[in-house]
mmCIF file of C-alpha atoms and ligand atoms in Angstrom:
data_model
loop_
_atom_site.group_PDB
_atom_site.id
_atom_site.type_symbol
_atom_site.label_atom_id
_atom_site.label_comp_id
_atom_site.label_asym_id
_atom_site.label_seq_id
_atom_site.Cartn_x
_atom_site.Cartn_y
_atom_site.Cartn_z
ATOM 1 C CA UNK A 10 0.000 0.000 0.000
ATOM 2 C CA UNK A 11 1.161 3.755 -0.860
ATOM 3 C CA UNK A 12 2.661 5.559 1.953
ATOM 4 C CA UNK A 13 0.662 8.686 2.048
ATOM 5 C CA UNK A 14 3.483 11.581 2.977
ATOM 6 C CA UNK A 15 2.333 14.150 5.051
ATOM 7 C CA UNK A 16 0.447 17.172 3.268
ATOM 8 C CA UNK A 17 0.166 20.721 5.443
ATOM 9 C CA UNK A 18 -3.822 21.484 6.227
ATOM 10 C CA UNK A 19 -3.082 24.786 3.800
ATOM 11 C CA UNK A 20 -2.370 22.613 0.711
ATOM 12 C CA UNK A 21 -5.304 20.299 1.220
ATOM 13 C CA UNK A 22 -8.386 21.784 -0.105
ATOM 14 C CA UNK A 23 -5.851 22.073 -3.403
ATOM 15 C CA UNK A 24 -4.855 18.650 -3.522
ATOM 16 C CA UNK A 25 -8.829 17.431 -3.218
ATOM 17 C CA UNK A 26 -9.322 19.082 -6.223
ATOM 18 C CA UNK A 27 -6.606 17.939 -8.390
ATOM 19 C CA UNK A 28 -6.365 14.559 -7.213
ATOM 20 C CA UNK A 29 -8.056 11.967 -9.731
ATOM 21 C CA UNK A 30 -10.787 10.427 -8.796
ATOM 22 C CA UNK A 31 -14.078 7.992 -10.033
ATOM 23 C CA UNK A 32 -17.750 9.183 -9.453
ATOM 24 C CA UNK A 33 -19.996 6.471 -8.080
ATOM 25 C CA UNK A 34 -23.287 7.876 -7.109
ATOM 26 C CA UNK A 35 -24.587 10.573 -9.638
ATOM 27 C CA UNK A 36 -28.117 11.019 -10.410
ATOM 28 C CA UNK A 37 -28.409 12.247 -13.883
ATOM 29 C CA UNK A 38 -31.621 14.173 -13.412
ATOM 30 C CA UNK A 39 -29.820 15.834 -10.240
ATOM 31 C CA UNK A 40 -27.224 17.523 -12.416
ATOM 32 C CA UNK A 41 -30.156 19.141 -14.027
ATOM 33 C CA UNK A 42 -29.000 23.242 -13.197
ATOM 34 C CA UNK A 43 -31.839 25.377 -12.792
ATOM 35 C CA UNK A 44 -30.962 27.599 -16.001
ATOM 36 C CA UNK A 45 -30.588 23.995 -17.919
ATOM 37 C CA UNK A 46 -34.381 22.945 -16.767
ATOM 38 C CA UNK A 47 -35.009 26.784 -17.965
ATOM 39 C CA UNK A 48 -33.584 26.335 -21.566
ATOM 40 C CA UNK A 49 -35.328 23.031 -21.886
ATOM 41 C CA UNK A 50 -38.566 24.359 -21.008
ATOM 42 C CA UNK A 51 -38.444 26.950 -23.623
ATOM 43 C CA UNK A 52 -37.006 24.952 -26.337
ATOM 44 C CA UNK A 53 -39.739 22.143 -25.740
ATOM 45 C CA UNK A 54 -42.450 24.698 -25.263
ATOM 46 C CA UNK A 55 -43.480 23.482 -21.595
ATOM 47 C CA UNK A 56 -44.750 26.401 -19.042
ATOM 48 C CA UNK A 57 -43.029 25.972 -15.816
ATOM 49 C CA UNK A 58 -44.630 26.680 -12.301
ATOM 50 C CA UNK A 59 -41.721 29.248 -11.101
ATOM 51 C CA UNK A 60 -41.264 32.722 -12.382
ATOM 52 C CA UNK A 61 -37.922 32.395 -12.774
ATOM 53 C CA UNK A 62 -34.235 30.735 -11.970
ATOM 54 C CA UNK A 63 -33.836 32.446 -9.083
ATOM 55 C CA UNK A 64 -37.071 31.723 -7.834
ATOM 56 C CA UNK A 65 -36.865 27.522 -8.656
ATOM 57 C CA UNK A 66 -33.507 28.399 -6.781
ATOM 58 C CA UNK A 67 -34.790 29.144 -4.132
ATOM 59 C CA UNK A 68 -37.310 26.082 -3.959
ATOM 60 C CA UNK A 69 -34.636 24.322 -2.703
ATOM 61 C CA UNK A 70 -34.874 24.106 0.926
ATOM 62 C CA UNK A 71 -35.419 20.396 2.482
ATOM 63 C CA UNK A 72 -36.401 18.362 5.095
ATOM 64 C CA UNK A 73 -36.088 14.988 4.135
ATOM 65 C CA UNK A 74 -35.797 13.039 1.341
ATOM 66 C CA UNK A 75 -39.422 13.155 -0.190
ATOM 67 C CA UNK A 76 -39.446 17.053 0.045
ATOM 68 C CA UNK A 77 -36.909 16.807 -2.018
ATOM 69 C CA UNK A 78 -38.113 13.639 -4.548
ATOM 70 C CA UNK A 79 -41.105 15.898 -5.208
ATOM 71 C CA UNK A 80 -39.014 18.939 -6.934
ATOM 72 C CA UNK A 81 -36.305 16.712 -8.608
ATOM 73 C CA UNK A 82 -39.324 14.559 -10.164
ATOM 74 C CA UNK A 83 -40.862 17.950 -11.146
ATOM 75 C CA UNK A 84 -37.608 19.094 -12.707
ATOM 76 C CA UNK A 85 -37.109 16.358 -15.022
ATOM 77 C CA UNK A 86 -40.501 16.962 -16.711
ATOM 78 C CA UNK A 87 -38.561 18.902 -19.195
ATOM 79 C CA UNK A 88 -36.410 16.044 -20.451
ATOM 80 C CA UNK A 89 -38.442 14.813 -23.937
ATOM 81 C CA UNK A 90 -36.465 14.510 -26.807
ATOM 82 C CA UNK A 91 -33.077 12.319 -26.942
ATOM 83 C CA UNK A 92 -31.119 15.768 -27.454
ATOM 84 C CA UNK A 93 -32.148 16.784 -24.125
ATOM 85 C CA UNK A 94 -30.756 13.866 -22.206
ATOM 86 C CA UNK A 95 -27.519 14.268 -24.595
ATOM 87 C CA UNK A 96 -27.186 18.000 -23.163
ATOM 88 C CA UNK A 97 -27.845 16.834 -20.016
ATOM 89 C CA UNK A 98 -25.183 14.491 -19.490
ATOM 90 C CA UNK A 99 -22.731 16.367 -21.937
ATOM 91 C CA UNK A 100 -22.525 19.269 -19.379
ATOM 92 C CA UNK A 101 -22.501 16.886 -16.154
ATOM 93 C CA UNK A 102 -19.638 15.160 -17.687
ATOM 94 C CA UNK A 103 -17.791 18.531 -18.817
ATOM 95 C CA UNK A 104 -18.060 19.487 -14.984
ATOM 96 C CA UNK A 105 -17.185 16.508 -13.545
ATOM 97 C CA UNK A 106 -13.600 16.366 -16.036
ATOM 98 C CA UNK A 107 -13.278 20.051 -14.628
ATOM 99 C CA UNK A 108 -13.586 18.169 -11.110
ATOM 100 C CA UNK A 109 -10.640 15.749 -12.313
ATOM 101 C CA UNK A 110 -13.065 12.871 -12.507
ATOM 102 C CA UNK A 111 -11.646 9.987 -14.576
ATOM 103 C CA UNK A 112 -14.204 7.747 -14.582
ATOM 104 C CA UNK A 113 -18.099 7.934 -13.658
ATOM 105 C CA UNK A 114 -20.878 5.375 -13.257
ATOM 106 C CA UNK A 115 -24.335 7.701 -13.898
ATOM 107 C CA UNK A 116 -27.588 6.638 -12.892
ATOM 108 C CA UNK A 117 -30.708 7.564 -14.500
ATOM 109 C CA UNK A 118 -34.453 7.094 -13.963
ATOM 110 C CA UNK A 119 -36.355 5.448 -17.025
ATOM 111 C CA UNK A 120 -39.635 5.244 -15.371
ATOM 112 C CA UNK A 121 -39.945 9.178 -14.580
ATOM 113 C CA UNK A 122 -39.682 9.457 -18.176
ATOM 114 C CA UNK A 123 -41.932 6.471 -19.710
ATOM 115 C CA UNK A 124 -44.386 7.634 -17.178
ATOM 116 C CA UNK A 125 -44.384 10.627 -19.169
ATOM 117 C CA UNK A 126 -44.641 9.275 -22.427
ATOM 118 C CA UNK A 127 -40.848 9.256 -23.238
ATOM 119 C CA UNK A 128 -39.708 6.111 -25.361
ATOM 120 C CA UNK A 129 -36.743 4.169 -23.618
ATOM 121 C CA UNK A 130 -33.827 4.287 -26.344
ATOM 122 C CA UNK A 131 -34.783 7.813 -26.490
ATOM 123 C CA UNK A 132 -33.255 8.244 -22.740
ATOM 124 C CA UNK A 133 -30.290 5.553 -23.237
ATOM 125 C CA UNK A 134 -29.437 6.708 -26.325
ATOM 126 C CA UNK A 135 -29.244 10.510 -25.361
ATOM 127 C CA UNK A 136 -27.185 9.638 -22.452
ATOM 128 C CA UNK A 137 -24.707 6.930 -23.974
ATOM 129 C CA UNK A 138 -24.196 9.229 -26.914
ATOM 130 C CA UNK A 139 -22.738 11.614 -24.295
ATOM 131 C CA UNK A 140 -20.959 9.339 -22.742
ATOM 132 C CA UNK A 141 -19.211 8.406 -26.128
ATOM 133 C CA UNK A 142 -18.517 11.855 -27.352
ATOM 134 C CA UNK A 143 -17.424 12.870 -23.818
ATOM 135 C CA UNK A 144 -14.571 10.043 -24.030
ATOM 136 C CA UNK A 145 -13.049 11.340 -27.053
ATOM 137 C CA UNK A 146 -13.871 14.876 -26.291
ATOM 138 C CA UNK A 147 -12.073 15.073 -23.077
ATOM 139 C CA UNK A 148 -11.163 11.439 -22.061
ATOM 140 C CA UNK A 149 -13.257 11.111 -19.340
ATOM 141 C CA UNK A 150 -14.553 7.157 -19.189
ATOM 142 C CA UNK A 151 -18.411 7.068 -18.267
ATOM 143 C CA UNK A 152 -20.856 4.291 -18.071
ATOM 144 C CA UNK A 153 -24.505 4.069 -17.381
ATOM 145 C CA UNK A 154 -26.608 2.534 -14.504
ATOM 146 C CA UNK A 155 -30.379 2.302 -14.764
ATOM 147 C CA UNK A 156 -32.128 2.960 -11.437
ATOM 148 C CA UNK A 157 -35.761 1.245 -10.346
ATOM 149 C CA UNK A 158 -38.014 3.198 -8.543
ATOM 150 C CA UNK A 159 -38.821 2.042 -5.098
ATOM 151 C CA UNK A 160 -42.043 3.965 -4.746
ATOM 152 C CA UNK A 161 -43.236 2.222 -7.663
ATOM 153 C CA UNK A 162 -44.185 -2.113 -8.255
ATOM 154 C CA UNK A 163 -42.121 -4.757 -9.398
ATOM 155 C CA UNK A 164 -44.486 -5.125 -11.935
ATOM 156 C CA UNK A 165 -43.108 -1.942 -13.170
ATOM 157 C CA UNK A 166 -39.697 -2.620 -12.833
ATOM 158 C CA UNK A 167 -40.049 -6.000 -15.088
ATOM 159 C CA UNK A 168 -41.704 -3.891 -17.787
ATOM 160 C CA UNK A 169 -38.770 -1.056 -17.543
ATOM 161 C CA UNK A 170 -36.254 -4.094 -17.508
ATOM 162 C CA UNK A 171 -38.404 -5.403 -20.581
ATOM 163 C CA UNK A 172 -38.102 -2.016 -22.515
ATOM 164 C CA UNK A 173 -34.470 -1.218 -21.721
ATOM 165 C CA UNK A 174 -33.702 -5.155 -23.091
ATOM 166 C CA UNK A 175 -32.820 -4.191 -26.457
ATOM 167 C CA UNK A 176 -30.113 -1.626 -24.750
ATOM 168 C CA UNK A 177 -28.936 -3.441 -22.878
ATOM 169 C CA UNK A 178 -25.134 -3.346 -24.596
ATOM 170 C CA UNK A 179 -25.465 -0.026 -23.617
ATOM 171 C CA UNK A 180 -25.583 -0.034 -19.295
ATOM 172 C CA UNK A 181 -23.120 -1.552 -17.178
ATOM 173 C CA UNK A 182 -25.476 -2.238 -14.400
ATOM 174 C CA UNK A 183 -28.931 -1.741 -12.331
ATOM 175 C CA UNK A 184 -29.697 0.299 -8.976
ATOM 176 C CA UNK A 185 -32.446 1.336 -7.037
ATOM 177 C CA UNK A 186 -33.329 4.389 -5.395
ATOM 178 C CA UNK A 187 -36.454 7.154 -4.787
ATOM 179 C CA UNK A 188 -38.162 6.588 -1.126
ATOM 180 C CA UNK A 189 -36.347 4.715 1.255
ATOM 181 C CA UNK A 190 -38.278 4.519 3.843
ATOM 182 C CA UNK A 191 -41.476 1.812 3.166
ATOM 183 C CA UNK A 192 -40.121 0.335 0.724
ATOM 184 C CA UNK A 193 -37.366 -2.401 1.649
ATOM 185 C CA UNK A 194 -35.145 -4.010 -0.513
ATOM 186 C CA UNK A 195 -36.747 -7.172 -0.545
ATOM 187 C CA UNK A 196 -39.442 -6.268 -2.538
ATOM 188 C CA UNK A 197 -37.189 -6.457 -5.379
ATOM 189 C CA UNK A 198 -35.764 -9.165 -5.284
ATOM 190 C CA UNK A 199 -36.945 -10.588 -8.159
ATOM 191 C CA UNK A 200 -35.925 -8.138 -10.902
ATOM 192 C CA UNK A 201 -32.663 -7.583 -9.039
ATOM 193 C CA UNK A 202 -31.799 -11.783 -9.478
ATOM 194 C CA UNK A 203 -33.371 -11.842 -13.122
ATOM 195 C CA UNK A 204 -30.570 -8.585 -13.478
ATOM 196 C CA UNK A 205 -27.774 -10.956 -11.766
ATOM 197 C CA UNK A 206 -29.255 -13.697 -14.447
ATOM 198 C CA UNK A 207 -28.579 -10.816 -17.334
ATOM 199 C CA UNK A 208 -24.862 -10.549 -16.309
ATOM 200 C CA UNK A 209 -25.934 -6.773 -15.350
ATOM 201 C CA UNK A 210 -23.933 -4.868 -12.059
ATOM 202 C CA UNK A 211 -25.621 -4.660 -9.229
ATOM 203 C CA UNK A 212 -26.537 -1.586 -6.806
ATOM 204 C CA UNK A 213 -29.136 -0.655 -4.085
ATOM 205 C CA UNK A 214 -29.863 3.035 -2.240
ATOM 206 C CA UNK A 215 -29.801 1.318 1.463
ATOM 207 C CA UNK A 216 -29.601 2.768 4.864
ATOM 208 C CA UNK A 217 -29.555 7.036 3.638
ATOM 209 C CA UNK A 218 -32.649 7.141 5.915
ATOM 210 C CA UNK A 219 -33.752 3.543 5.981
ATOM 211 C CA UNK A 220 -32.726 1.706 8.770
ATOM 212 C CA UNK A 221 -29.480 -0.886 8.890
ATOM 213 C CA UNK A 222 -31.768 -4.293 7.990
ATOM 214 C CA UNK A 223 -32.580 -2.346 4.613
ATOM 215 C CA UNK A 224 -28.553 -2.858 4.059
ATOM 216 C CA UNK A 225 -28.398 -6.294 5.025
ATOM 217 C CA UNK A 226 -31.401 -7.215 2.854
ATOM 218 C CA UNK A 227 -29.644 -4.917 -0.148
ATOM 219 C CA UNK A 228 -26.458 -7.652 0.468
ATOM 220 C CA UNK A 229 -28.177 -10.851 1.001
ATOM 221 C CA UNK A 230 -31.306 -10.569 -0.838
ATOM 222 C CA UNK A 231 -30.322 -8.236 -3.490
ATOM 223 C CA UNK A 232 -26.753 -9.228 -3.299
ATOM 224 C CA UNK A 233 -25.487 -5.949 -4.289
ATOM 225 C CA UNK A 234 -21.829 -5.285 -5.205
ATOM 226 C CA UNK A 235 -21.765 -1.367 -3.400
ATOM 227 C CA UNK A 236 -24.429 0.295 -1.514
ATOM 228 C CA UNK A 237 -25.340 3.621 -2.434
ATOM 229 C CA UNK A 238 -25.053 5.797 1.020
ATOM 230 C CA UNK A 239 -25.006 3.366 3.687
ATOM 231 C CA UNK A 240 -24.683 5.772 6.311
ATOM 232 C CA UNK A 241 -27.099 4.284 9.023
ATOM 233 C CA UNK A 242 -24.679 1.376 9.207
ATOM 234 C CA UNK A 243 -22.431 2.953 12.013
ATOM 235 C CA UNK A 244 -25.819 1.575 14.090
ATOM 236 C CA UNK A 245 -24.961 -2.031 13.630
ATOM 237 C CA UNK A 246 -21.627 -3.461 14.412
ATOM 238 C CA UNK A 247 -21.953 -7.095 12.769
ATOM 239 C CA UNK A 248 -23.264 -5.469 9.790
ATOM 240 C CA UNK A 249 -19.724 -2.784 9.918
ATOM 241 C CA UNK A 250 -18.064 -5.717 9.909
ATOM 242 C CA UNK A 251 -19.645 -7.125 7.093
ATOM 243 C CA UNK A 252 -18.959 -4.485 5.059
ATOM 244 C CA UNK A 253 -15.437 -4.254 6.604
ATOM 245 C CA UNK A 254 -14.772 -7.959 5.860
ATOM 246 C CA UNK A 255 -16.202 -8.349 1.900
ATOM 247 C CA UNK A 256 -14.989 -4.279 0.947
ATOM 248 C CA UNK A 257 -18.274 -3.841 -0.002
ATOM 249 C CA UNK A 258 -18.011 0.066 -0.951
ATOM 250 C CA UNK A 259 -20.245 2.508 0.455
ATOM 251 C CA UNK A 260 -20.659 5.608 -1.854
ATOM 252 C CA UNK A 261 -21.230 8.238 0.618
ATOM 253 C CA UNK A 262 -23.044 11.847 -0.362
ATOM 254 C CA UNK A 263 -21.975 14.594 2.532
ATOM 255 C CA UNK A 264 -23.740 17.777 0.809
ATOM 256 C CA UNK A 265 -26.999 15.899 0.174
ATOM 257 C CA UNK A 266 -26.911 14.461 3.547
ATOM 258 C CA UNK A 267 -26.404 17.624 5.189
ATOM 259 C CA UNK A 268 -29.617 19.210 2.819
ATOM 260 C CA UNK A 269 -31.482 16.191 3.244
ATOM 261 C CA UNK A 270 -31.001 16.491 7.399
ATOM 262 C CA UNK A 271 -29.400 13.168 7.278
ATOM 263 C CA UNK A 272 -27.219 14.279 9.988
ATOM 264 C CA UNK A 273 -27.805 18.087 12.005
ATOM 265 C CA UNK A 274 -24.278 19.421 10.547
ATOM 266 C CA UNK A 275 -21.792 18.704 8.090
ATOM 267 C CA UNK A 276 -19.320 18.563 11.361
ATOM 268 C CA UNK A 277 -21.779 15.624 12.396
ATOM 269 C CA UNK A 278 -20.836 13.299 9.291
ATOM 270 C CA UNK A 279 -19.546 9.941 10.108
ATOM 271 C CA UNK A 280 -17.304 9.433 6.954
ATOM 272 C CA UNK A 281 -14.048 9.307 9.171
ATOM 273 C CA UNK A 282 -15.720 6.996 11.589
ATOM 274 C CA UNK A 283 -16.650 4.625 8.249
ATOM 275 C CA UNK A 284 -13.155 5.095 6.891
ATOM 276 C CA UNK A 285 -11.462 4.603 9.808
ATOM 277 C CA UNK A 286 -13.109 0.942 11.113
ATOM 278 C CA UNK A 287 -12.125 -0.120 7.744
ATOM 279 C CA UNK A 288 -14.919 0.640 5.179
ATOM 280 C CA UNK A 289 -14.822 1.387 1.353
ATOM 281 C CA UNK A 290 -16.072 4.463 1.876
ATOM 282 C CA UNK A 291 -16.137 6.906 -1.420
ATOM 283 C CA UNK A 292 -17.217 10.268 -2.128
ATOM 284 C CA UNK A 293 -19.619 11.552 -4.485
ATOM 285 C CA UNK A 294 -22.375 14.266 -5.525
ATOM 286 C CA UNK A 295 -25.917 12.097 -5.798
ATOM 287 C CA UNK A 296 -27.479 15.521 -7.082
ATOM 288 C CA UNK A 297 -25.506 18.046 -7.296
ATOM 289 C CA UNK A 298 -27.712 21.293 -8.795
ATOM 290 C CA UNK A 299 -29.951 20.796 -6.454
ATOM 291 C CA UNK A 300 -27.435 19.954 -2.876
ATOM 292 C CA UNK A 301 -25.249 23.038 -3.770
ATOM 293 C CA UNK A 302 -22.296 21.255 -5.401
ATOM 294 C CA UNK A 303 -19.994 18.844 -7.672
ATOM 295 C CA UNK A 304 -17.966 16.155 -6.273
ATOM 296 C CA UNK A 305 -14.748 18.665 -5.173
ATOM 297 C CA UNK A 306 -17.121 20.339 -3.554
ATOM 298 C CA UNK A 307 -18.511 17.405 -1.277
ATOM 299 C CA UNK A 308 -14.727 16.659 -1.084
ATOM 300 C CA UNK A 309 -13.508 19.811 0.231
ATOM 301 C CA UNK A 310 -16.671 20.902 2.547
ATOM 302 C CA UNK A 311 -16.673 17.813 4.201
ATOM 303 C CA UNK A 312 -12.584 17.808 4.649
ATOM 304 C CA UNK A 313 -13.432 21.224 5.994
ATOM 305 C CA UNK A 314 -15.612 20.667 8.618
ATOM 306 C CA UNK A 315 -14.359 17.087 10.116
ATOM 307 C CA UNK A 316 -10.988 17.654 9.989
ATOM 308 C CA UNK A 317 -10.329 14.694 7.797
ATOM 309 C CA UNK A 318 -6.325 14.280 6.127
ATOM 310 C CA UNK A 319 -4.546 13.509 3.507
ATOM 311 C CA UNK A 320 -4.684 9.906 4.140
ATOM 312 C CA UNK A 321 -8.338 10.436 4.273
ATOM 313 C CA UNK A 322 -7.873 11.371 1.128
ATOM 314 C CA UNK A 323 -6.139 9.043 -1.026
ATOM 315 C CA UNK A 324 -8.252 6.395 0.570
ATOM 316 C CA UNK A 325 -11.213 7.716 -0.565
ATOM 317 C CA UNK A 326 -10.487 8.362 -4.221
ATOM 318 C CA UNK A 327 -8.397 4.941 -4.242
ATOM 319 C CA UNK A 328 -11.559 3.283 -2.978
ATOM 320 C CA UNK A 329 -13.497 4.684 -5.689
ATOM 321 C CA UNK A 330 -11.447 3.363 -8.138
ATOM 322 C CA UNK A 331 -11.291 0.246 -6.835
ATOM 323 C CA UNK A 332 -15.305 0.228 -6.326
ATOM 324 C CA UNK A 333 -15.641 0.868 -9.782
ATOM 325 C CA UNK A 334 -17.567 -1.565 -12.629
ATOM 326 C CA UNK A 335 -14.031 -0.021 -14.867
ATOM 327 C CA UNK A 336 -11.767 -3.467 -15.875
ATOM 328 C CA UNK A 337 -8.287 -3.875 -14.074
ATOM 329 C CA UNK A 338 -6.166 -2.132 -16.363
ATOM 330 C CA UNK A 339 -8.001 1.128 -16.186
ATOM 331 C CA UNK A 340 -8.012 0.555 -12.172
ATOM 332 C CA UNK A 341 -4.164 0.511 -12.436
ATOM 333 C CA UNK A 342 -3.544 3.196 -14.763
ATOM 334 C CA UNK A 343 -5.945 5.522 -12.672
ATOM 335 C CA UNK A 344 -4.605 4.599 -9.388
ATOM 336 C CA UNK A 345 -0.969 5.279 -10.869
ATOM 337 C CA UNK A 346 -2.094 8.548 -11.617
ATOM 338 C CA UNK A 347 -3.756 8.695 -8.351
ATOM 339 C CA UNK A 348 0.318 8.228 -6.614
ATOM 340 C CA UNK A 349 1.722 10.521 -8.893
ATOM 341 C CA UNK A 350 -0.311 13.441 -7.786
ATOM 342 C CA UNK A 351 0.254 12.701 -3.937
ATOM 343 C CA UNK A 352 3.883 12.367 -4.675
ATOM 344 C CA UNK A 353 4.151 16.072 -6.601
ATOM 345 C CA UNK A 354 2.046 17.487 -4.066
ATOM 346 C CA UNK A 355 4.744 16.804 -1.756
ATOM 347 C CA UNK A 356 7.307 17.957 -4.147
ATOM 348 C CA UNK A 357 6.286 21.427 -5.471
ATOM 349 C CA UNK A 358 3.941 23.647 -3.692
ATOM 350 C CA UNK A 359 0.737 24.266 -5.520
HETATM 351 N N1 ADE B 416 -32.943 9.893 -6.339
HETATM 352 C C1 ADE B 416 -32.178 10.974 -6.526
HETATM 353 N N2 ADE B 416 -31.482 11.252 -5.423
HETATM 354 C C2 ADE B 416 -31.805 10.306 -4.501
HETATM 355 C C3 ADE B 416 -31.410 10.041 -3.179
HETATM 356 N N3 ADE B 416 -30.524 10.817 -2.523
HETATM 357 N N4 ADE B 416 -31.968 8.993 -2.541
HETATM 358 C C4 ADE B 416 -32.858 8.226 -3.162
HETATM 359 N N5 ADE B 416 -33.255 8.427 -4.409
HETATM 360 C C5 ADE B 416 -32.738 9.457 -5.093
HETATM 361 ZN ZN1 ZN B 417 -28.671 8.819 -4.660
#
């Protein structure tokens, strides 16, 4: 293991930013910027219920999770044609490169878009088609993960799985997310095994506000590979140990934990606690327009007001590479890259 050399407190928020890194948990439709939901309004003709940016802006004030489901749902009403999921994801991945992201694993919502009438390869084939020209445009690697809604049946998840079959070539993997609370893991277990069947990644939302039995069922039901927050598993020591044991990665979201009143403060925030008893923890952005920032962001607020170091980290973005659906010879190259950054940190002041 890399001997992480020791980095002053002044040249930290710097090297958070420039350090390579993978994003894990990004909702597509929460990288939707209030001026972008504007422009797509007017160029598909739809009459919003807010006067203006400022004043969706300022919408954004939550108290849990559904208070803010409710406005992100509402926001991706403007998403209709497959050149609007193409801009979409074309500026969340020119962001994220500006955030030295490497790599990214983007999930996205087919069934708030069906519901509305929206054919399926119109969605995957807006996004992927970003994803391609984002690779050669400024060699940032991205791949695709297609959520379930939890709110909704598994009757509707089979018929989502049935649409996106013919696209399949085209996502690396399945997740679930929407309300937590309500609606365990369990009752999809189904789709998630006829998913494992399909040779398709696996992924669950577990324990953001749910309690830690929706993580064990997310790993022994679902038998996820990461588990998307996770952050109610500091309640539960067997299951920290589980997660310890198998390096099952948590992707971890500080800013939309503080917004969603996950925990009272950002100083609150048990990603040290996770990192230090031994946990794949990773940091990432879930929805970034609407929690008040990109992955650097999450990196250096949360740095910021938990005193975490430099081993901190390299951990972190190491474990997202690692976490990663990428193959091995991408992990190596970006974890080379990873070293190399650590190593001139210490070496020229910047
Ligand atoms: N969909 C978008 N963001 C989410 C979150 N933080 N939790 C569950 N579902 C989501
Ligand atoms: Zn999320």
């Amino acid at each position: 293991m890399f001997k992480v050399p020791p980095i002053s407190a002044e040249r930290l928020p710097g090297l958070l930013r420039s350090m390579p890194k993978a994003e894990l948990h990004i909702h597509i439709e929460g990288s939707l910027e209030p001026e972008l939901i504007f422009a797509l309004a007017q160029r598909n003709e739809l009459t919003l219920p807010y006067a203006s940016v400022e004043a969706l802006r300022s919408a954004y004030a939550f108290s849990n999770l559904q208070s803010f489901l409710d406005i992100y749902y509402a926001g991706a009403s403007v998403l209709l044609h497959e050149q609007d999921f193409y801009d979409m994801a074309r500026a969340y991945l020119g962001r994220a490169a500006r955030d030295n992201v490497l790599h990214a694993e983007i999930f996205f919502d087919p069934q708030t878009h069906t519901a509305r009438g929206v054919a399926m390869d119109t969605v995957i084939n807006g996004l992927h088609r970003a994803c391609e020209d984002a690779r050669t445009e400024l060699g940032i690697s991205a791949t695709l993960i297609l959520c379930f809604l939890r709110h909704l049946s598994e009757e509707s998840a089979f018929e989502t799985l049935e649409q996106a079959q013919p696209l399949l070539d085209k996502i690396v993997g399945v997740g679930l997310d929407s309300s937590e609370l309500g609606h365990p893991p369990e009752k999809f277990a189904r789709i998630f095994a006829r998913c494992r069947e399909l040779g398709l990644r696996l992924v669950a939302h577990a324990g953001e506000e749910g309690p830690p039995a929706y993580i064990w069922s997310a790993l022994d039901v679902l038998k996820v590979e990461r588990i998307d927050h996770g952050v109610q598993a500091v309640h539960d020591a067997a299951l920290m140990q589980r997660l310890a044991q198998d390096r099952i990665a948590l992707t971890v979201c500080p800013l939309s934990n503080q917004k969603l009143c996950v925990f009272p403060n950002l100083a609150d925030h048990n990603l040290g606690k996770l990192l230090d008893a031994g946990l794949a923890a990773t940091v990432n952005s879930d929805d970034p327009a609407y929690f008040g920032g990109y992955i650097n962001e999450n990196f250096t607020q949360v740095f910021a007001a938990t005193g975490l170091t430099a081993k901190h980290a390299y951990q972190l973005a190491f474990n997202s590479f690692e976490a990663s659906f990428a193959g091995n010879a991408d992990k190596r190259v970006w974890e080379h890259k990873l070293k190399e950054t650590f190593e001139r940190c210490v070496e020229h002041d910047y």
